[in-house]
Coordinates of C-alpha atoms in Angstrom, one line a residue:
X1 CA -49.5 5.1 3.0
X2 CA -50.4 1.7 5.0
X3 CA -53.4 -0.5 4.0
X4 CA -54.4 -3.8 5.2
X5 CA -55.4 -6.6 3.0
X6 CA -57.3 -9.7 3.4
X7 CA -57.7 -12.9 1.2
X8 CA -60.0 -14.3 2.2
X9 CA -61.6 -18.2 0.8
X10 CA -64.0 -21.0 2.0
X11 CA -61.2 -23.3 0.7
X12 CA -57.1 -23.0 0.7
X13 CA -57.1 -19.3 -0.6
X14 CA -54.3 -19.4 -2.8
X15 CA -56.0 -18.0 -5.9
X16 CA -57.6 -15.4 -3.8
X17 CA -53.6 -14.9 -2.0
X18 CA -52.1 -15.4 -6.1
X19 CA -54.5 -12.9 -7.7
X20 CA -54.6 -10.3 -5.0
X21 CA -50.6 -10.3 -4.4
X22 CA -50.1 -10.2 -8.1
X23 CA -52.6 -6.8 -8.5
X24 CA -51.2 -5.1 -5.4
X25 CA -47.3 -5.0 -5.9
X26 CA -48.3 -2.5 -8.6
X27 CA -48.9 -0.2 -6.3
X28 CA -45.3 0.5 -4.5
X29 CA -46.1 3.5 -2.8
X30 CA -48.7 2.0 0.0
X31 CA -47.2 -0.6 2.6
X32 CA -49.9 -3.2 2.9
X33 CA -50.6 -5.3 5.9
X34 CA -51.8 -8.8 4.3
X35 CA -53.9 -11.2 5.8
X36 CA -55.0 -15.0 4.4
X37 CA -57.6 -16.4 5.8
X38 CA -58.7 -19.5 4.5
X39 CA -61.3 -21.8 5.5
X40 CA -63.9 -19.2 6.1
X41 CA -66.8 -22.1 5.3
X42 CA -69.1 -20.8 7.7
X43 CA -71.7 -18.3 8.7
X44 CA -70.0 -18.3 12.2
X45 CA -66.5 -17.6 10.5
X46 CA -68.1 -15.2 8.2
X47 CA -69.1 -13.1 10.9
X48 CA -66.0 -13.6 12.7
X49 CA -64.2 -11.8 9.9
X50 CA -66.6 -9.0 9.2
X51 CA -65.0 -8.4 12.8
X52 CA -61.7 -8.4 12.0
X53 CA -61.9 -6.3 8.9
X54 CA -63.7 -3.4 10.8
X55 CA -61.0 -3.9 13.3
X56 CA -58.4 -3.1 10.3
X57 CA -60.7 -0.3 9.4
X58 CA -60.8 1.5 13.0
X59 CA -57.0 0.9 13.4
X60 CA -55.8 2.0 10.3
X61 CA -58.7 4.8 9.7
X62 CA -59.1 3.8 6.2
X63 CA -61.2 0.5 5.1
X64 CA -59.0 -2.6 4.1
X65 CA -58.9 -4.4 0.8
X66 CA -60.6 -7.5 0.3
X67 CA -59.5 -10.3 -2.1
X68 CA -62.2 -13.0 -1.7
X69 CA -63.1 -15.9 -3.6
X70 CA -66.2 -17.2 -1.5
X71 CA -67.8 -19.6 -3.3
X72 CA -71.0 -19.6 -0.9
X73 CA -74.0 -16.6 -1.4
X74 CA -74.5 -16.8 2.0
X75 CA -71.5 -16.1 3.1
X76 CA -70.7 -13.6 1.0
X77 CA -73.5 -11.8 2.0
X78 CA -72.4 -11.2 5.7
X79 CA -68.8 -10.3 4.3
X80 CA -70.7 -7.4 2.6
X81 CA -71.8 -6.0 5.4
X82 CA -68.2 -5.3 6.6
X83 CA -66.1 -1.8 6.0
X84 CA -64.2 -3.2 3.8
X85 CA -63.3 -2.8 -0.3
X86 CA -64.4 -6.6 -1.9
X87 CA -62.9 -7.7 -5.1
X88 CA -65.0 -10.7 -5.5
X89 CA -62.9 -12.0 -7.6
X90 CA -65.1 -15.5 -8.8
X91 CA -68.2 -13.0 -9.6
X92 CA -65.8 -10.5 -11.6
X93 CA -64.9 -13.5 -13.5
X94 CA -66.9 -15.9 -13.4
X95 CA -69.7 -14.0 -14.9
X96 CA -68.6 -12.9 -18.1
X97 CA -66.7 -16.3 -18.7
X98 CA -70.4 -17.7 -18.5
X99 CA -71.7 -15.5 -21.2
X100 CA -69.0 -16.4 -23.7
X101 CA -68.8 -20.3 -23.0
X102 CA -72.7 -20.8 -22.7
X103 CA -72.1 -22.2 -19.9
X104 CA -72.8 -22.3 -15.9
X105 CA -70.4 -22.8 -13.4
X106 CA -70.5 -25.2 -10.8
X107 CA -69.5 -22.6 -8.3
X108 CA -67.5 -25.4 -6.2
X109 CA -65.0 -25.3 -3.5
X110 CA -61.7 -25.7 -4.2
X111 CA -61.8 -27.2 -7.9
X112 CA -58.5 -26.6 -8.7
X113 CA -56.3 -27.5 -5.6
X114 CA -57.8 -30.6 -4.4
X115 CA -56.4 -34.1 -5.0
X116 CA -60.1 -35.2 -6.4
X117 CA -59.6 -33.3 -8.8
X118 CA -56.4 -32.9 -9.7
X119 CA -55.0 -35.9 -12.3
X120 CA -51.5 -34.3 -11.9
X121 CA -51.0 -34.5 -7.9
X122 CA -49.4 -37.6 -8.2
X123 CA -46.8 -35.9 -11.2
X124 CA -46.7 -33.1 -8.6
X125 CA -45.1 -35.2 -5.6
X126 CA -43.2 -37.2 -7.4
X127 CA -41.5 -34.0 -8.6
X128 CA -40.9 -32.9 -5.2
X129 CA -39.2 -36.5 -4.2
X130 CA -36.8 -36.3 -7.1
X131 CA -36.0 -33.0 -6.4
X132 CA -35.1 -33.9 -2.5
X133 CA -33.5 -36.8 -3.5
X134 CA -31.2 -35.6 -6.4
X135 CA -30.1 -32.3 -4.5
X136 CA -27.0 -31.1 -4.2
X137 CA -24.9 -33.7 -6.1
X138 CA -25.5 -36.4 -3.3
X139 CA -27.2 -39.0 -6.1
X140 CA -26.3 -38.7 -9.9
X141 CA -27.5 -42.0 -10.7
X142 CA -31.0 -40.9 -12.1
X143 CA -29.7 -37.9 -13.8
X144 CA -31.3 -39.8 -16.8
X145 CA -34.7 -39.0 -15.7
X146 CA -34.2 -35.7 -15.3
X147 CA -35.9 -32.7 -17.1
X148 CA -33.1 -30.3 -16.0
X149 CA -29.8 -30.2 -13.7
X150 CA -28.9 -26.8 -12.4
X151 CA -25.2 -25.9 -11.4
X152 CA -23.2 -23.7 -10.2
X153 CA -21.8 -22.5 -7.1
X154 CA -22.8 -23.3 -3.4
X155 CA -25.6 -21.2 -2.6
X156 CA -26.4 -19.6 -5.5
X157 CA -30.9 -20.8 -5.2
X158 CA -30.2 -24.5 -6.9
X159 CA -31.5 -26.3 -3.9
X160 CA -34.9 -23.4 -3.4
X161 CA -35.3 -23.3 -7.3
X162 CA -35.1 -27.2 -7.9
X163 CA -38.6 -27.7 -5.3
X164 CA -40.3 -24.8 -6.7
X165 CA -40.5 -26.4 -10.0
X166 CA -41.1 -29.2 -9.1
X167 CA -43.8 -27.8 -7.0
X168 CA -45.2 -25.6 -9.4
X169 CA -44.9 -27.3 -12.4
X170 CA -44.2 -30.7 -11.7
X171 CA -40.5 -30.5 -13.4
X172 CA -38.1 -33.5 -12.1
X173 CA -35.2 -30.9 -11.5
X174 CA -31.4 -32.0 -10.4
X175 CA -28.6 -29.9 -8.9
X176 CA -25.0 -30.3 -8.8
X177 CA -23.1 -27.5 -6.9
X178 CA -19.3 -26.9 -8.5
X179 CA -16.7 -27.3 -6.4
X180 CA -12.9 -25.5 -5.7
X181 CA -11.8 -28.9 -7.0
X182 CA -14.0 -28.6 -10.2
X183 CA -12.5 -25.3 -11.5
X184 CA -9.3 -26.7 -11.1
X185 CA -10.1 -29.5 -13.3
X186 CA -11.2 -26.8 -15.7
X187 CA -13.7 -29.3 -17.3
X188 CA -17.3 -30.5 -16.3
X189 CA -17.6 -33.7 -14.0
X190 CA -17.9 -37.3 -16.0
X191 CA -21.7 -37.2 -14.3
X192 CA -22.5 -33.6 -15.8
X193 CA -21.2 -34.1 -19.0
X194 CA -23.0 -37.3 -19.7
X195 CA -26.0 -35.1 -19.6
X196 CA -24.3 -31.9 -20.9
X197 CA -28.2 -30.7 -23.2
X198 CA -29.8 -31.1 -19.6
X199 CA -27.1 -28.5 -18.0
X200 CA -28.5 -25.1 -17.0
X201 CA -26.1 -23.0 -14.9
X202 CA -27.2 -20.3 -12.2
X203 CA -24.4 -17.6 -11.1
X204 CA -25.0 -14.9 -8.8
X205 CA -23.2 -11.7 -7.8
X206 CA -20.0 -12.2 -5.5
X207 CA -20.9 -9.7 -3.2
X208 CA -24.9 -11.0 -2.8
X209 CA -22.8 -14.3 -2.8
X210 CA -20.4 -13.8 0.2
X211 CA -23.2 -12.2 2.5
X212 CA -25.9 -15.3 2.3
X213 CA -22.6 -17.7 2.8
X214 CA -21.6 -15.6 5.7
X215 CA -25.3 -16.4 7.8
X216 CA -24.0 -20.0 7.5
X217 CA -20.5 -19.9 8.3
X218 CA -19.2 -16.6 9.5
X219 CA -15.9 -15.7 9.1
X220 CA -15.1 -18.1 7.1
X221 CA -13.2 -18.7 4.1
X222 CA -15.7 -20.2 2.2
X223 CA -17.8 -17.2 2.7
X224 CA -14.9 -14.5 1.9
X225 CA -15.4 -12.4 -0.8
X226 CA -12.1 -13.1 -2.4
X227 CA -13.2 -17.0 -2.4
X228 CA -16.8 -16.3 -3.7
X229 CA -15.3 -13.9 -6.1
X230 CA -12.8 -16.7 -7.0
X231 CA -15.6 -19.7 -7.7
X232 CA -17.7 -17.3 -9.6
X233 CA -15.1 -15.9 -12.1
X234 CA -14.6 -19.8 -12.9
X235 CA -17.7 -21.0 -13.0
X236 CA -18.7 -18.1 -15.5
X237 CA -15.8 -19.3 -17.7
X238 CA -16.9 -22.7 -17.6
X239 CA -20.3 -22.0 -18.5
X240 CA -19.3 -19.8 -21.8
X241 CA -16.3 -22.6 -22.8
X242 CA -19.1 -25.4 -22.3
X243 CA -21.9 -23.0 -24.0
X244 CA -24.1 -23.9 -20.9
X245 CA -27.2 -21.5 -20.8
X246 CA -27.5 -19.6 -17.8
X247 CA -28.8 -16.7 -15.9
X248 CA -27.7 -14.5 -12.8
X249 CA -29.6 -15.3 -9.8
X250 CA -28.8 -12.0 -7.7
X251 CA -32.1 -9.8 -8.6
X252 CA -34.4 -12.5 -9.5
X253 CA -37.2 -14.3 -7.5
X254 CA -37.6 -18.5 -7.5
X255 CA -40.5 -17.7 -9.8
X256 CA -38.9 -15.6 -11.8
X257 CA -35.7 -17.9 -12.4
X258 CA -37.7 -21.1 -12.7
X259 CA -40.1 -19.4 -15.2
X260 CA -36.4 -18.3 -17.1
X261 CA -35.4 -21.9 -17.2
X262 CA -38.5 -23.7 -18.7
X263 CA -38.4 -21.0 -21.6
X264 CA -34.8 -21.3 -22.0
X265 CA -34.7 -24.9 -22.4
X266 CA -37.9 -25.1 -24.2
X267 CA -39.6 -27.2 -21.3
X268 CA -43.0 -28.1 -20.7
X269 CA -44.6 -27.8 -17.5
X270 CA -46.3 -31.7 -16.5
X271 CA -49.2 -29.2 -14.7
X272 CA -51.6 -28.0 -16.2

């Protein structure tokens, strides 16, 4: 089955886009053609879509889902009129939430991604810049401020899983990939071990490992399986000899691995 899906907001959309993804990949038997489509602020735009949805709903023959979180009446009133399914996803919550707080909401655009109102941005960026600036072993001189360094291998999601938490949840992630000359050492670099209780180690498959190493160099040796299967056996062994906490990256999403981490070493997000 095929259904289109739109997520629709009169601000960024990414609670409508969070909530709506989150409640459709429980159904894995329909192939769904998703659509975000923020900014919808007017009347004029508001029509605009009603368009597009019964566009969806011609082509595909069956009316498209509609995740919205449009704050304005108005506006919600002329995406009613469309042939589509609405989860109106403020008034389903919103509502009830009233009731039990004795309390009305202010019904505002955007309250919870805008820098106005948002104490933590600042955390937020900062995060990001430390992430950029400590990645892949270039700078170890501010492994000190740190909440965690990830290691392991070259390409094994450091770099990807170092921003998203630093994104997400304003963590001050490090990385330090382990080099060929590392395992022959057979002992964690003088920079790592400094801040051994900080160390958390990713590993991945060999085969998963070879095949993303091969869209950057080809035919190379650094992207054989033999070499991949090579770095992996020993960083494995370094992380049990160390008793360095880690997890295989080969099945699991950024989210999923960053989320792993924080539990693991017990840290606390800086957003809330």
């Amino acid at each position: 089955m095929k259904r289109t899906a739109f997520f629709i907001s009169d601000g960024t959309g990414i609670t409508a886009e969070s909530l709506g993804q989150s409640l459709l990949s429980q159904f894995e038997n329909i192939e769904f053609t998703k659509r975000l489509r923020p900014y919808v602020d007017t009347i004029e735009k508001a029509h605009d879509m009603v368009q597009q949805i019964n566009t969806a709903a011609e082509q595909d023959g069956v009316r498209p889902i509609i995740f919205d979180t449009v704050v304005n009446s108005d506006i919600r009133k002329v995406l009613a009129t469309s042939n589509g399914y609405i989860v109106d996803i403020f008034s389903t919550f919103l509502a009830p939430l009233e009731m039990e707080l004795g309390d009305g909401s202010s019904y505002s655009v955007g309250k919870s991604h805008s820098i106005q109102h948002n104490a933590h941005y600042k955390d937020r960026i900062d995060a990001v810049h430390f992430a950029m600036d400590n990645d892949d072993g270039a700078r170890t001189l501010h492994y000190s401020e740190a909440d965690v360094i990830l290691v392991g291998v070259s390409r094994c999601g450091k770099t990807p899983t170092c921003l998203y938490m630093a994104l997400k949840y304003g963590i001050r992630a490090a990385n330090y990939p382990l080099t060929e000359e590392d395992m022959e050492r057979l002992q964690l670099p003088p920079a790592l071990r400094e801040h051994k209780e900080k160390l958390f180690g990713l590993t991945i498959d060999a085969e998963r490992l070879a095949s993303i190493r091969h869209e950057r160099r080809p035919n190379s040796r650094y992207a054989s399986f033999a070499q991949c299967e090579f770095e992996v056996r020993e960083v494995e062994n370094l992380f049990r000899r160390e008793n360095i906490s880690n997890i295989n990256s080969t099945h699991f999403s950024v989210e999923e691995i960053s989320a792993k981490i924080l539990v693991h070493k017990g840290i606390e997000r800086r957003l809330k």
